Tab-separated table of C-alpha atoms and ligand atoms in Angstrom:
chain	number	residue	atom	x	y	z
A	1	MET	CA	0.000	0.000	0.000
A	2	ARG	CA	2.790	2.349	0.966
A	3	ARG	CA	4.722	1.257	-2.081
A	4	GLU	CA	1.712	1.988	-4.289
A	5	ARG	CA	1.335	5.472	-2.791
A	6	PHE	CA	5.025	6.045	-3.274
A	7	GLN	CA	4.766	5.138	-6.918
A	8	ILE	CA	1.815	7.449	-7.458
A	9	SER	CA	3.536	10.299	-5.567
A	10	SER	CA	6.727	9.978	-7.565
A	11	ASN	CA	4.872	10.846	-10.756
A	12	TYR	CA	4.232	14.392	-9.545
A	13	LYS	CA	6.602	17.330	-9.069
A	14	ILE	CA	6.150	19.815	-6.247
A	15	LEU	CA	7.748	23.258	-5.865
A	16	LEU	CA	7.855	24.932	-2.434
A	17	VAL	CA	8.607	28.641	-2.051
A	18	ASP	CA	9.136	30.164	1.385
A	19	ASP	CA	11.574	32.885	2.302
A	20	GLU	CA	12.208	31.137	5.652
A	21	PRO	CA	14.931	28.505	5.004
A	22	GLY	CA	13.839	26.553	8.098
A	23	ILE	CA	10.360	25.917	6.642
A	24	VAL	CA	11.835	24.855	3.271
A	25	ASP	CA	14.133	22.352	5.007
A	26	SER	CA	11.432	20.923	7.275
A	27	LEU	CA	8.935	20.501	4.476
A	28	SER	CA	11.612	18.966	2.306
A	29	VAL	CA	11.989	16.135	4.808
A	30	VAL	CA	8.237	15.572	5.111
A	31	LEU	CA	7.490	15.623	1.380
A	32	LYS	CA	10.456	13.503	0.366
A	33	ARG	CA	9.510	10.950	2.984
A	34	SER	CA	6.102	10.768	1.327
A	35	GLY	CA	7.756	10.031	-2.009
A	36	TYR	CA	7.228	13.333	-3.819
A	37	HIS	CA	9.631	14.933	-6.272
A	38	TYR	CA	10.302	18.112	-4.431
A	39	THR	CA	12.187	21.363	-5.093
A	40	GLY	CA	12.482	24.066	-2.422
A	41	LEU	CA	13.275	27.758	-3.041
A	42	THR	CA	13.503	30.793	-0.764
A	43	ASN	CA	13.439	33.451	-3.489
A	44	PRO	CA	9.952	34.019	-4.990
A	45	LEU	CA	11.314	35.708	-8.141
A	46	GLU	CA	13.533	32.718	-8.789
A	47	ALA	CA	10.465	30.477	-8.323
A	48	ILE	CA	8.537	32.346	-11.056
A	49	GLU	CA	11.398	31.782	-13.505
A	50	LEU	CA	11.695	28.105	-12.599
A	51	VAL	CA	7.969	27.480	-13.204
A	52	ARG	CA	8.386	29.194	-16.544
A	53	LYS	CA	11.173	26.787	-17.515
A	54	GLU	CA	10.183	23.508	-15.856
A	55	HIS	CA	6.994	21.558	-15.428
A	56	PHE	CA	5.625	21.370	-11.877
A	57	ASP	CA	2.305	19.879	-10.894
A	58	LEU	CA	1.883	21.589	-7.572
A	59	LEU	CA	3.137	24.839	-6.067
A	60	ILE	CA	3.161	25.454	-2.296
A	61	LEU	CA	4.014	29.007	-1.423
A	62	ASP	CA	4.193	31.320	1.509
A	63	PHE	CA	1.928	34.333	1.479
A	64	LEU	CA	4.063	36.916	3.263
A	65	MET	CA	7.440	36.989	1.509
A	66	SER	CA	9.936	39.522	0.272
A	67	PRO	CA	10.617	41.021	-2.165
A	68	ILE	CA	7.078	40.091	-3.364
A	69	HIS	CA	4.176	38.453	-1.574
A	70	GLY	CA	2.693	35.101	-2.526
A	71	ASP	CA	-0.376	36.610	-4.188
A	72	GLU	CA	1.876	38.606	-6.535
A	73	VAL	CA	3.893	35.453	-7.337
A	74	VAL	CA	0.640	33.677	-8.252
A	75	ARG	CA	-0.564	36.621	-10.307
A	76	GLN	CA	2.634	36.544	-12.393
A	77	ILE	CA	2.643	32.755	-12.764
A	78	ARG	CA	-1.031	32.678	-13.814
A	79	GLU	CA	-0.176	34.958	-16.709
A	80	PHE	CA	1.623	32.065	-18.403
A	81	ASN	CA	0.462	28.964	-16.550
A	82	ARG	CA	-3.176	28.217	-15.767
A	83	GLU	CA	-2.647	24.554	-14.988
A	84	ILE	CA	-0.361	24.412	-11.964
A	85	TYR	CA	-2.171	23.510	-8.753
A	86	ILE	CA	-1.437	26.119	-6.035
A	87	LEU	CA	-1.600	25.855	-2.246
A	88	LEU	CA	-0.984	28.957	-0.164
A	89	LEU	CA	0.621	28.901	3.284
A	90	THR	CA	-0.507	31.690	5.550
A	91	GLY	CA	0.662	32.869	8.956
A	92	HIS	CA	-2.126	33.704	11.381
A	93	LYS	CA	-5.525	33.461	9.728
A	94	ASP	CA	-6.044	37.206	10.105
A	95	LEU	CA	-3.100	37.643	7.758
A	96	ALA	CA	-4.559	35.427	5.015
A	97	PRO	CA	-5.539	37.132	1.753
A	98	PRO	CA	-9.228	37.787	1.259
A	99	LEU	CA	-11.327	34.978	-0.270
A	100	GLU	CA	-11.976	37.065	-3.385
A	101	THR	CA	-8.217	37.239	-4.066
A	102	ILE	CA	-7.866	33.481	-3.614
A	103	ARG	CA	-10.689	32.840	-6.047
A	104	ALA	CA	-9.505	35.429	-8.547
A	105	LEU	CA	-6.007	33.967	-8.684
A	106	ASP	CA	-7.307	30.413	-9.003
A	107	ILE	CA	-5.588	29.228	-5.828
A	108	GLN	CA	-6.901	25.750	-5.012
A	109	GLY	CA	-6.339	25.749	-1.234
A	110	TYR	CA	-4.616	27.336	1.705
A	111	CYS	CA	-3.629	26.424	5.248
A	112	GLU	CA	-2.022	28.009	8.265
A	113	LYS	CA	1.612	27.446	8.917
A	114	SER	CA	2.365	25.342	11.953
A	115	ASP	CA	5.121	23.149	13.270
A	116	ARG	CA	3.174	20.090	12.287
A	117	PHE	CA	2.485	19.511	8.644
A	118	ASP	CA	-0.438	17.073	8.899
A	119	GLN	CA	-2.947	19.534	7.500
A	120	LEU	CA	-0.622	20.541	4.656
A	121	LEU	CA	0.119	16.897	3.766
A	122	LEU	CA	-3.602	16.162	3.567
A	123	LEU	CA	-4.052	19.150	1.253
A	124	VAL	CA	-1.129	17.983	-0.911
A	125	GLU	CA	-2.597	14.470	-1.140
A	126	SER	CA	-6.007	15.759	-2.108
A	127	GLY	CA	-4.336	18.138	-4.603
A	128	ILE	CA	-2.434	15.233	-6.172
A	129	LYS	CA	-5.670	13.244	-6.482
A	130	SER	CA	-7.299	16.159	-8.279
A	131	ILE	CA	-4.296	16.506	-10.579
A	132	ALA	CA	-4.405	12.742	-11.304
A	133	GLN	CA	-8.080	12.998	-12.223
A	134	MET	CA	-7.440	15.995	-14.420
A	135	ARG	CA	-4.641	14.095	-16.147
A	136	LEU	CA	-6.974	11.154	-16.726
A	137	ILE	CA	-9.712	13.392	-18.137
A	138	LYS	CA	-7.173	15.084	-20.388
A	139	LYS	CA	-5.802	11.753	-21.544
A	140	PHE	CA	-9.342	10.586	-22.248
A	141	GLN	CA	-10.125	13.717	-24.189
A	142	GLU	CA	-6.975	13.354	-26.237
A	143	GLY	CA	-7.668	9.641	-26.768
A	144	LEU	CA	-11.232	10.308	-27.891
A	145	ASN	CA	-9.977	13.007	-30.230
A	146	LYS	CA	-7.507	10.543	-31.728
A	147	ILE	CA	-10.302	7.972	-32.137
A	148	LEU	CA	-12.554	10.562	-33.775
A	149	GLN	CA	-9.780	11.391	-36.221
A	150	ALA	CA	-8.819	7.760	-36.880
A	151	VAL	CA	-12.298	6.277	-37.419
A	152	PRO	CA	-13.216	8.019	-40.701
A	153	LYS	CA	-9.837	6.955	-42.085
A	154	ILE	CA	-10.284	3.262	-41.254
A	155	TYR	CA	-13.761	3.356	-42.757
A	156	GLN	CA	-12.349	4.507	-46.074
A	157	LEU	CA	-9.499	1.996	-46.261
A	158	GLN	CA	-9.544	-1.142	-48.380
A	159	PRO	CA	-8.569	-3.959	-48.382
A	160	ILE	CA	-9.093	-5.520	-44.982
A	161	GLY	CA	-5.331	-5.903	-44.315
A	162	SER	CA	-4.817	-2.137	-44.536
A	163	ILE	CA	-7.704	-1.501	-42.171
A	164	LEU	CA	-6.314	-3.882	-39.551
A	165	GLU	CA	-2.865	-2.328	-39.826
A	166	GLU	CA	-4.248	1.168	-39.361
A	167	ILE	CA	-6.322	0.056	-36.362
A	168	LEU	CA	-3.196	-1.342	-34.681
A	169	THR	CA	-1.133	1.745	-35.506
A	170	GLU	CA	-3.722	3.957	-33.826
A	171	ILE	CA	-3.944	1.717	-30.768
A	172	LEU	CA	-0.279	1.827	-29.755
A	173	PRO	CA	-0.108	5.493	-28.640
A	174	LEU	CA	-3.551	5.170	-27.057
A	175	MET	CA	-2.290	2.425	-24.753
A	176	ASN	CA	1.385	3.442	-24.474
A	177	SER	CA	2.164	0.107	-26.037
A	178	LYS	CA	4.572	-1.234	-28.633
A	179	ASN	CA	3.114	-4.685	-29.263
A	180	ALA	CA	-0.373	-5.639	-30.349
A	181	PHE	CA	-2.228	-7.963	-32.666
A	182	ILE	CA	-5.668	-8.381	-34.128
A	183	LEU	CA	-7.433	-11.600	-35.101
A	184	VAL	CA	-10.598	-11.433	-37.173
A	185	ASP	CA	-12.903	-14.123	-38.587
A	186	ASP	CA	-12.822	-14.000	-42.365
A	187	VAL	CA	-16.510	-14.108	-43.210
A	188	THR	CA	-15.777	-13.998	-46.941
A	189	GLN	CA	-14.224	-17.480	-46.809
A	190	PHE	CA	-16.885	-20.150	-46.722
A	191	SER	CA	-14.605	-23.126	-46.316
A	192	PRO	CA	-14.051	-24.313	-42.763
A	193	GLY	CA	-10.558	-24.157	-41.273
A	194	ASN	CA	-8.088	-21.470	-42.300
A	195	ASN	CA	-10.530	-18.608	-41.945
A	196	SER	CA	-8.868	-16.137	-39.600
A	197	ILE	CA	-7.188	-12.937	-40.670
A	198	PHE	CA	-4.231	-11.933	-38.534
A	199	LYS	CA	-2.268	-8.717	-38.324
A	200	GLY	CA	0.420	-7.919	-35.768
A	201	ILE	CA	2.619	-4.999	-34.852
A	202	GLY	CA	5.841	-4.820	-32.818
A	203	ILE	CA	6.958	-8.310	-31.778
A	204	TYR	CA	3.796	-9.694	-33.384
A	205	HIS	CA	4.694	-8.338	-36.822
A	206	THR	CA	4.811	-11.770	-38.445
A	207	ASP	CA	2.658	-14.123	-40.505
A	208	ILE	CA	-0.152	-16.222	-39.051
A	209	HIS	CA	1.885	-19.459	-38.981
A	210	ASP	CA	4.707	-17.989	-36.888
A	211	PHE	CA	2.116	-16.223	-34.802
A	212	MET	CA	0.337	-19.494	-34.006
A	213	GLU	CA	3.622	-20.812	-32.643
A	214	MET	CA	4.006	-17.676	-30.484
A	215	LEU	CA	0.538	-18.108	-28.994
A	216	ASN	CA	0.623	-19.857	-25.642
A	217	PRO	CA	-2.340	-21.975	-24.486
A	218	SER	CA	-3.132	-19.567	-21.685
A	219	LEU	CA	-3.464	-16.592	-24.041
A	220	MET	CA	-5.604	-18.704	-26.395
A	221	GLU	CA	-7.880	-19.517	-23.497
A	222	HIS	CA	-8.195	-15.848	-22.580
A	223	ILE	CA	-9.001	-14.993	-26.189
A	224	GLY	CA	-11.746	-17.634	-26.184
A	225	HIS	CA	-13.065	-16.293	-22.898
A	226	ALA	CA	-13.150	-12.696	-24.141
A	227	ARG	CA	-15.046	-13.727	-27.299
A	228	LEU	CA	-17.491	-15.995	-25.506
A	229	ASN	CA	-18.392	-13.435	-22.842
A	230	LYS	CA	-18.024	-10.465	-25.175
A	231	SER	CA	-15.991	-8.658	-22.518
A	232	SER	CA	-12.377	-7.619	-22.076
A	233	VAL	CA	-9.973	-9.914	-20.228
A	234	LYS	CA	-7.115	-8.281	-18.343
A	235	LEU	CA	-3.880	-10.252	-18.177
A	236	GLN	CA	-0.454	-9.724	-16.690
A	237	GLY	CA	0.869	-6.911	-18.893
A	238	GLY	CA	-1.865	-6.917	-21.491
A	239	VAL	CA	-5.516	-7.060	-22.359
A	240	VAL	CA	-7.747	-8.966	-24.783
A	241	VAL	CA	-10.627	-6.876	-26.070
A	242	PRO	CA	-13.372	-8.531	-28.163
A	243	LEU	CA	-14.409	-6.913	-31.428
A	244	ILE	CA	-18.184	-6.602	-31.318
A	245	ASN	CA	-19.936	-5.258	-34.398
A	246	GLU	CA	-23.112	-3.169	-34.419
A	247	TYR	CA	-25.221	-6.342	-34.534
A	248	HIS	CA	-23.613	-7.476	-31.252
A	249	GLN	CA	-21.757	-10.312	-32.974
A	250	ASP	CA	-18.171	-10.968	-31.978
A	251	ILE	CA	-15.981	-10.928	-35.066
A	252	GLY	CA	-12.542	-11.244	-33.465
A	253	ILE	CA	-10.252	-9.756	-30.841
A	254	ILE	CA	-7.553	-7.176	-30.300
A	255	TYR	CA	-4.699	-7.978	-27.935
A	256	VAL	CA	-2.577	-5.105	-26.635
A	257	GLU	CA	0.414	-5.367	-24.364
A	258	SER	CA	0.247	-2.607	-21.757
A	259	ASP	CA	1.087	-1.958	-18.115
A	260	ASP	CA	-1.196	1.041	-18.023
A	261	LEU	CA	-4.525	-0.718	-18.285
A	262	GLU	CA	-6.652	1.285	-15.882
A	263	ASP	CA	-6.556	4.561	-17.748
A	264	GLY	CA	-6.553	3.315	-21.319
A	265	LEU	CA	-8.868	0.303	-21.214
A	266	LYS	CA	-12.086	2.305	-21.529
A	267	LEU	CA	-10.646	4.148	-24.517
A	268	LEU	CA	-9.494	0.886	-26.050
A	269	GLU	CA	-12.996	-0.553	-25.690
A	270	ILE	CA	-14.566	2.505	-27.351
A	271	TYR	CA	-12.021	2.316	-30.149
A	272	SER	CA	-12.539	-1.439	-30.581
A	273	ASN	CA	-16.267	-0.941	-31.109
A	274	GLN	CA	-15.551	1.547	-33.865
A	275	ALA	CA	-12.901	-0.739	-35.331
A	276	ALA	CA	-15.324	-3.702	-35.335
A	277	SER	CA	-17.879	-1.679	-37.277
A	278	SER	CA	-15.346	-0.622	-39.875
A	279	ILE	CA	-14.116	-4.229	-40.275
A	280	ASN	CA	-17.695	-5.410	-40.665
A	281	ASN	CA	-18.255	-2.733	-43.244
A	282	ALA	CA	-15.170	-3.843	-45.186
A	283	PHE	CA	-16.371	-7.462	-45.165
A	284	LEU	CA	-19.761	-6.409	-46.483
A	285	HIS	CA	-17.964	-4.597	-49.295
A	286	SER	CA	-15.976	-7.754	-50.085
A	287	LEU	CA	-19.100	-9.899	-50.041
A	288	VAL	CA	-20.862	-7.523	-52.425
A	289	ASN	CA	-17.837	-7.743	-54.744
A	290	ILE	CA	-17.820	-11.542	-54.536
A	291	LYS	CA	-21.546	-11.627	-55.354
A	292	ASN	CA	-20.909	-9.238	-58.221
A	293	ASP	CA	-18.206	-11.519	-59.607
A	294	GLU	CA	-20.572	-14.493	-59.360
A	295	LEU	CA	-23.305	-12.531	-61.120
A	296	ASN	CA	-20.888	-11.492	-63.849
A	297	LYS	CA	-19.866	-15.118	-64.369
A	298	THR	CA	-23.506	-16.204	-64.539
A	299	TYR	CA	-24.222	-13.383	-66.969
A	300	ASP	CA	-21.272	-14.441	-69.175
A	301	GLN	CA	-22.569	-18.033	-69.208
A	302	LEU	CA	-26.066	-16.845	-70.109
A	303	ARG	CA	-24.648	-14.652	-72.845
A	304	GLU	CA	-22.704	-17.618	-74.235
A	305	ARG	CA	-25.856	-19.743	-74.264
A	306	TYR	CA	-27.750	-16.885	-75.915
A	307	MET	CA	-25.170	-16.617	-78.699
A	308	ASP	CA	-25.152	-20.421	-79.141
A	309	THR	CA	-28.936	-20.411	-79.463
A	310	ILE	CA	-28.848	-17.587	-82.006
A	311	GLU	CA	-26.296	-19.494	-84.081
A	312	ALA	CA	-28.320	-22.717	-83.905
A	313	LEU	CA	-31.486	-20.911	-85.012
A	314	ARG	CA	-29.676	-19.178	-87.843
A	315	MET	CA	-28.489	-22.521	-89.134
A	316	VAL	CA	-32.088	-23.748	-89.196
A	317	VAL	CA	-33.232	-20.648	-91.109
A	318	ASP	CA	-30.316	-20.800	-93.569
A	319	ALA	CA	-30.854	-24.504	-94.193
A	320	LYS	CA	-34.466	-23.814	-95.121
A	321	ASP	CA	-33.905	-21.069	-97.676
A	322	THR	CA	-30.519	-20.934	-99.319
A	323	TYR	CA	-31.889	-18.479	-101.861
A	324	THR	CA	-32.272	-15.665	-99.372
A	325	ARG	CA	-29.224	-16.579	-97.307
A	326	GLY	CA	-27.469	-13.392	-96.264
A	327	HIS	CA	-30.753	-11.433	-96.406
A	328	SER	CA	-31.365	-11.712	-92.651
A	329	ASP	CA	-27.776	-10.667	-91.848
A	330	ARG	CA	-28.116	-7.577	-94.043
A	331	VAL	CA	-31.544	-6.665	-92.597
A	332	ALA	CA	-30.033	-6.955	-89.113
A	333	TYR	CA	-27.144	-4.747	-90.230
A	334	TYR	CA	-29.312	-2.023	-91.805
A	335	ALA	CA	-31.662	-2.071	-88.829
A	336	SER	CA	-28.712	-1.614	-86.441
A	337	LYS	CA	-27.471	1.338	-88.469
A	338	ILE	CA	-30.918	2.958	-88.353
A	339	GLY	CA	-31.091	2.250	-84.580
A	340	GLU	CA	-27.683	3.858	-84.067
A	341	SER	CA	-28.843	6.850	-86.052
A	342	PHE	CA	-31.810	7.184	-83.664
A	343	GLY	CA	-29.337	7.082	-80.729
A	344	MET	CA	-30.511	3.746	-79.319
A	345	SER	CA	-28.762	2.170	-76.328
A	346	LYS	CA	-26.441	-0.833	-76.586
A	347	GLU	CA	-29.197	-3.117	-75.256
A	348	GLU	CA	-31.791	-1.750	-77.698
A	349	LEU	CA	-29.394	-2.193	-80.608
A	350	GLU	CA	-28.772	-5.800	-79.569
A	351	LEU	CA	-32.527	-6.461	-79.516
A	352	LEU	CA	-32.955	-4.770	-82.886
A	353	LYS	CA	-30.125	-6.791	-84.408
A	354	VAL	CA	-31.486	-10.137	-83.169
A	355	SER	CA	-34.975	-9.153	-84.387
A	356	GLY	CA	-33.488	-8.430	-87.819
A	357	LEU	CA	-31.692	-11.765	-87.865
A	358	PHE	CA	-34.873	-13.705	-87.107
A	359	HIS	CA	-37.577	-11.585	-88.721
A	360	ASP	CA	-38.336	-14.394	-91.228
A	361	VAL	CA	-37.725	-17.326	-88.882
A	362	GLY	CA	-41.464	-18.216	-89.264
A	363	LYS	CA	-40.790	-19.278	-92.860
A	364	ILE	CA	-39.343	-22.531	-91.549
A	365	GLY	CA	-43.005	-23.406	-90.884
A	366	THR	CA	-44.062	-22.627	-94.499
A	367	SER	CA	-44.066	-25.464	-96.998
A	368	ASP	CA	-41.257	-25.545	-99.591
A	369	ASP	CA	-43.809	-25.702	-102.446
A	370	ILE	CA	-45.066	-22.253	-101.604
A	371	LEU	CA	-41.740	-20.822	-100.526
A	372	PHE	CA	-39.888	-21.842	-103.663
A	373	LYS	CA	-42.773	-21.478	-106.173
A	374	LYS	CA	-41.619	-19.617	-109.266
A	375	GLU	CA	-45.122	-18.782	-110.517
A	376	LYS	CA	-47.459	-16.224	-109.058
A	377	LEU	CA	-48.871	-17.327	-105.711
A	378	THR	CA	-52.577	-18.104	-105.375
A	379	ASP	CA	-54.704	-16.355	-102.756
A	380	ARG	CA	-54.576	-19.431	-100.540
A	381	GLU	CA	-50.799	-19.593	-100.839
A	382	LEU	CA	-50.554	-15.907	-100.147
A	383	ILE	CA	-52.598	-16.371	-96.934
A	384	GLU	CA	-50.301	-19.238	-96.009
A	385	ILE	CA	-47.068	-17.305	-96.534
A	386	ARG	CA	-48.470	-14.289	-94.675
A	387	LYS	CA	-48.669	-16.449	-91.581
A	388	HIS	CA	-44.841	-16.387	-91.245
A	389	PRO	CA	-44.613	-13.357	-88.895
A	390	LEU	CA	-47.052	-14.996	-86.463
A	391	LYS	CA	-45.345	-18.393	-86.749
A	392	GLY	CA	-41.991	-16.671	-86.167
A	393	ALA	CA	-43.352	-14.978	-83.024
A	394	HIS	CA	-44.593	-18.364	-81.783
A	395	ILE	CA	-41.218	-20.009	-82.382
A	396	LEU	CA	-39.352	-17.197	-80.620
A	397	SER	CA	-41.845	-17.080	-77.740
A	398	ALA	CA	-40.946	-20.683	-76.957
A	399	ILE	CA	-37.390	-19.566	-76.122
A	400	SER	CA	-37.447	-17.389	-73.001
A	401	MET	CA	-34.390	-15.355	-73.979
A	402	PHE	CA	-36.223	-14.177	-77.146
A	403	LYS	CA	-39.411	-13.074	-75.430
A	404	GLU	CA	-38.734	-9.428	-76.345
A	405	VAL	CA	-37.859	-10.323	-79.941
A	406	ALA	CA	-41.144	-12.141	-80.622
A	407	PRO	CA	-43.509	-9.089	-80.749
A	408	ILE	CA	-41.084	-7.211	-83.024
A	409	VAL	CA	-40.884	-10.123	-85.462
A	410	LYS	CA	-44.673	-10.558	-85.366
A	411	CYS	CA	-45.221	-6.999	-86.657
A	412	HIS	CA	-42.509	-6.652	-89.313
A	413	HIS	CA	-45.068	-6.797	-92.161
A	414	GLU	CA	-47.472	-4.314	-90.625
A	415	ARG	CA	-47.812	-1.001	-92.523
A	416	VAL	CA	-48.286	2.396	-90.872
A	417	ASP	CA	-51.516	2.978	-92.835
A	418	GLY	CA	-53.016	-0.209	-91.361
A	419	SER	CA	-52.987	-2.262	-94.579
A	420	GLY	CA	-50.319	-4.714	-93.420
A	421	TYR	CA	-50.541	-8.104	-91.693
A	422	PRO	CA	-51.106	-10.109	-89.527
A	423	GLU	CA	-53.223	-7.649	-87.488
A	424	GLY	CA	-53.515	-4.517	-89.634
A	425	LEU	CA	-51.999	-2.306	-86.925
A	426	LYS	CA	-51.528	1.407	-87.638
A	427	GLY	CA	-48.729	3.913	-86.894
A	428	ASP	CA	-47.652	3.869	-83.232
A	429	GLN	CA	-49.575	0.627	-82.627
A	430	ILE	CA	-46.730	-1.075	-84.487
A	431	PRO	CA	-43.609	-1.562	-82.335
A	432	PHE	CA	-40.985	1.001	-83.319
A	433	MET	CA	-38.372	-1.691	-83.949
A	434	SER	CA	-40.805	-3.512	-86.275
A	435	ARG	CA	-41.146	-0.300	-88.301
A	436	ILE	CA	-37.348	-0.175	-88.605
A	437	ILE	CA	-37.137	-3.855	-89.657
A	438	ALA	CA	-39.854	-3.234	-92.271
A	439	VAL	CA	-37.766	-0.534	-93.993
A	440	ALA	CA	-34.533	-2.548	-93.803
A	441	ASP	CA	-36.334	-5.661	-95.079
A	442	ALA	CA	-37.967	-3.855	-98.041
A	443	PHE	CA	-34.712	-2.123	-99.026
A	444	ASP	CA	-32.738	-5.378	-99.037
A	445	ALA	CA	-35.499	-7.161	-100.971
A	446	MET	CA	-35.496	-4.450	-103.642
A	447	MET	CA	-31.718	-4.620	-103.881
A	448	SER	CA	-31.758	-8.402	-104.468
A	449	ASP	CA	-32.689	-10.558	-107.433
A	450	ARG	CA	-35.733	-12.653	-106.656
A	451	ARG	CA	-37.225	-15.547	-108.595
A	452	TYR	CA	-40.043	-13.359	-109.820
A	453	ARG	CA	-38.131	-10.108	-110.496
A	454	SER	CA	-34.668	-8.564	-110.892
A	455	LYS	CA	-33.077	-6.246	-108.389
A	456	LEU	CA	-33.676	-2.500	-108.626
A	457	PRO	CA	-30.941	0.107	-109.027
A	458	PHE	CA	-29.790	1.658	-105.730
A	459	GLU	CA	-31.402	5.070	-106.411
A	460	GLU	CA	-34.686	3.419	-107.458
A	461	ALA	CA	-34.815	1.369	-104.252
A	462	GLN	CA	-34.146	4.509	-102.237
A	463	ASN	CA	-36.883	6.285	-104.184
A	464	GLN	CA	-39.369	3.478	-103.527
A	465	LEU	CA	-38.803	3.899	-99.782
A	466	VAL	CA	-39.621	7.600	-100.051
A	467	LEU	CA	-42.731	6.827	-102.111
A	468	GLY	CA	-43.929	4.377	-99.473
A	469	SER	CA	-43.129	6.754	-96.620
A	470	GLY	CA	-46.233	7.492	-94.512
A	471	THR	CA	-48.256	4.616	-96.038
A	472	GLN	CA	-46.160	1.444	-96.009
A	473	PHE	CA	-43.262	2.844	-94.007
A	474	ASP	CA	-42.750	5.069	-90.990
A	475	GLN	CA	-41.725	8.518	-92.253
A	476	ASP	CA	-39.108	9.125	-89.538
A	477	VAL	CA	-37.511	5.745	-90.159
A	478	VAL	CA	-37.249	6.409	-93.918
A	479	VAL	CA	-35.688	9.837	-93.279
A	480	GLN	CA	-33.207	8.282	-90.850
A	481	PHE	CA	-32.367	5.402	-93.241
A	482	ASN	CA	-31.701	7.872	-96.059
A	483	HIS	CA	-29.259	9.643	-93.733
A	484	VAL	CA	-27.557	6.299	-93.143
A	485	LEU	CA	-27.404	5.559	-96.886
A	486	ASP	CA	-25.963	9.025	-97.579
A	487	LYS	CA	-23.484	8.658	-94.740
A	488	PHE	CA	-22.110	5.249	-95.750
A	489	PRO	CA	-22.556	5.026	-99.565
A	490	ASP	CA	-19.411	3.000	-100.213
A	491	MET	CA	-20.166	0.524	-97.478
A	492	ILE	CA	-23.766	0.027	-98.651
A	493	LYS	CA	-22.595	-0.374	-102.232
A	494	GLU	CA	-20.029	-2.967	-101.224
A	495	LEU	CA	-22.637	-4.797	-99.182
A	496	THR	CA	-25.234	-4.846	-101.985
A	497	GLU	CA	-22.651	-6.094	-104.480
A	498	THR	CA	-22.315	-9.297	-102.464
A	499	TYR	CA	-25.959	-10.123	-103.146
A	500	GLU	CA	-26.561	-13.367	-104.930
B	1	FE2	FE1	-40.894	-11.345	-93.725
């Protein structure tokens, strides 16, 4: 007990000023016996200079001194030091300074001089306790300030290793420590076993395998205890603090070596709570990324299947009608160019292109006799062949990935004046993409030799589109397609020259 008091006392420095050497000597004996760091002076002016140069926690000074009194000494010291704790020694109580002066100068206590120093020692002890509390509050304030500054930083860091390192770096000054480590469950690893993330600093700056060898069974037990009970475990020279996230789940621990547990532990616990939240946050980020990667993979697989299906369907269409092979590719191409000219998105262009590719897919359901007939078709045959948009929509509807393509294909022979088929839709009733396919389809048909007629010259085909604008074709689409034809004449020419 005495040893403990001695240790506490030795942390504080006391300055005594009394112009009577006898008092300085006597008090020197008493204070040193109590374990205080003590300096005695008889000259008050010298004392002012010493306080200016050196740190003292407590000042005991005589009131009546020469060349200046104690209250004047305090007045001068207070001009540059508001922190030092001051006790005033007075002679007879009638000679004490008035209470107002004591308050104004921020003097914490006073007592009468006597041969016995019991009363003074009690005042010194109570003064030291106050100073200790003030130190603790100050340390807490500084610690909290550090935490407030550190937390936003650890929230922004990625990856998890950097966060853990920063957490440890901030902890060391908070706990006056040099060695610490952090162990966190890696929630992003779903396999059992090797699922802890470790980071150490000081003597623990090593990898997890070497660290496991450093861990003694007793410390492991304390770690388990801290996690299970979700409370800190104090050890000889260190502390294990559980990391509890905002959902009250323990996600790991921080171990800090420190001899100064009393003052810093509360701060460490506050900091650990913040650290746990930031770690949790980082894991959530990682999990979102992992899910994103999985989604991307799934999307890539779907896309691959989509392309495979398109290719398979194209082969079926091509096998059916070798005569018009290449027609669907060109319709898809022209339609895409018109779509681009309208400023369509990547997804819309993809839909438009696939619709162009399969606009005549329904013809695989039309008999070869009708499809390849060289003579003029009868009314019955005409009705039969005009079923191909609807048949195409049915075929495409059966494949879920083409559900958006089906209605476009169904309407590619509708006319804006309502005289088309299969439903006789008018203007805006016809899907916009169908109106684009209709123009691309007609242009390519006019530019190709067919069994029943020869191909038209380029300018004539372009002219026919203008003539049909507003009746067979959408006016805006024709205008836009003419822009495309004007913009890429060489390319269109080259493309049309490949026609069979
Ligand atoms: Fe068609």
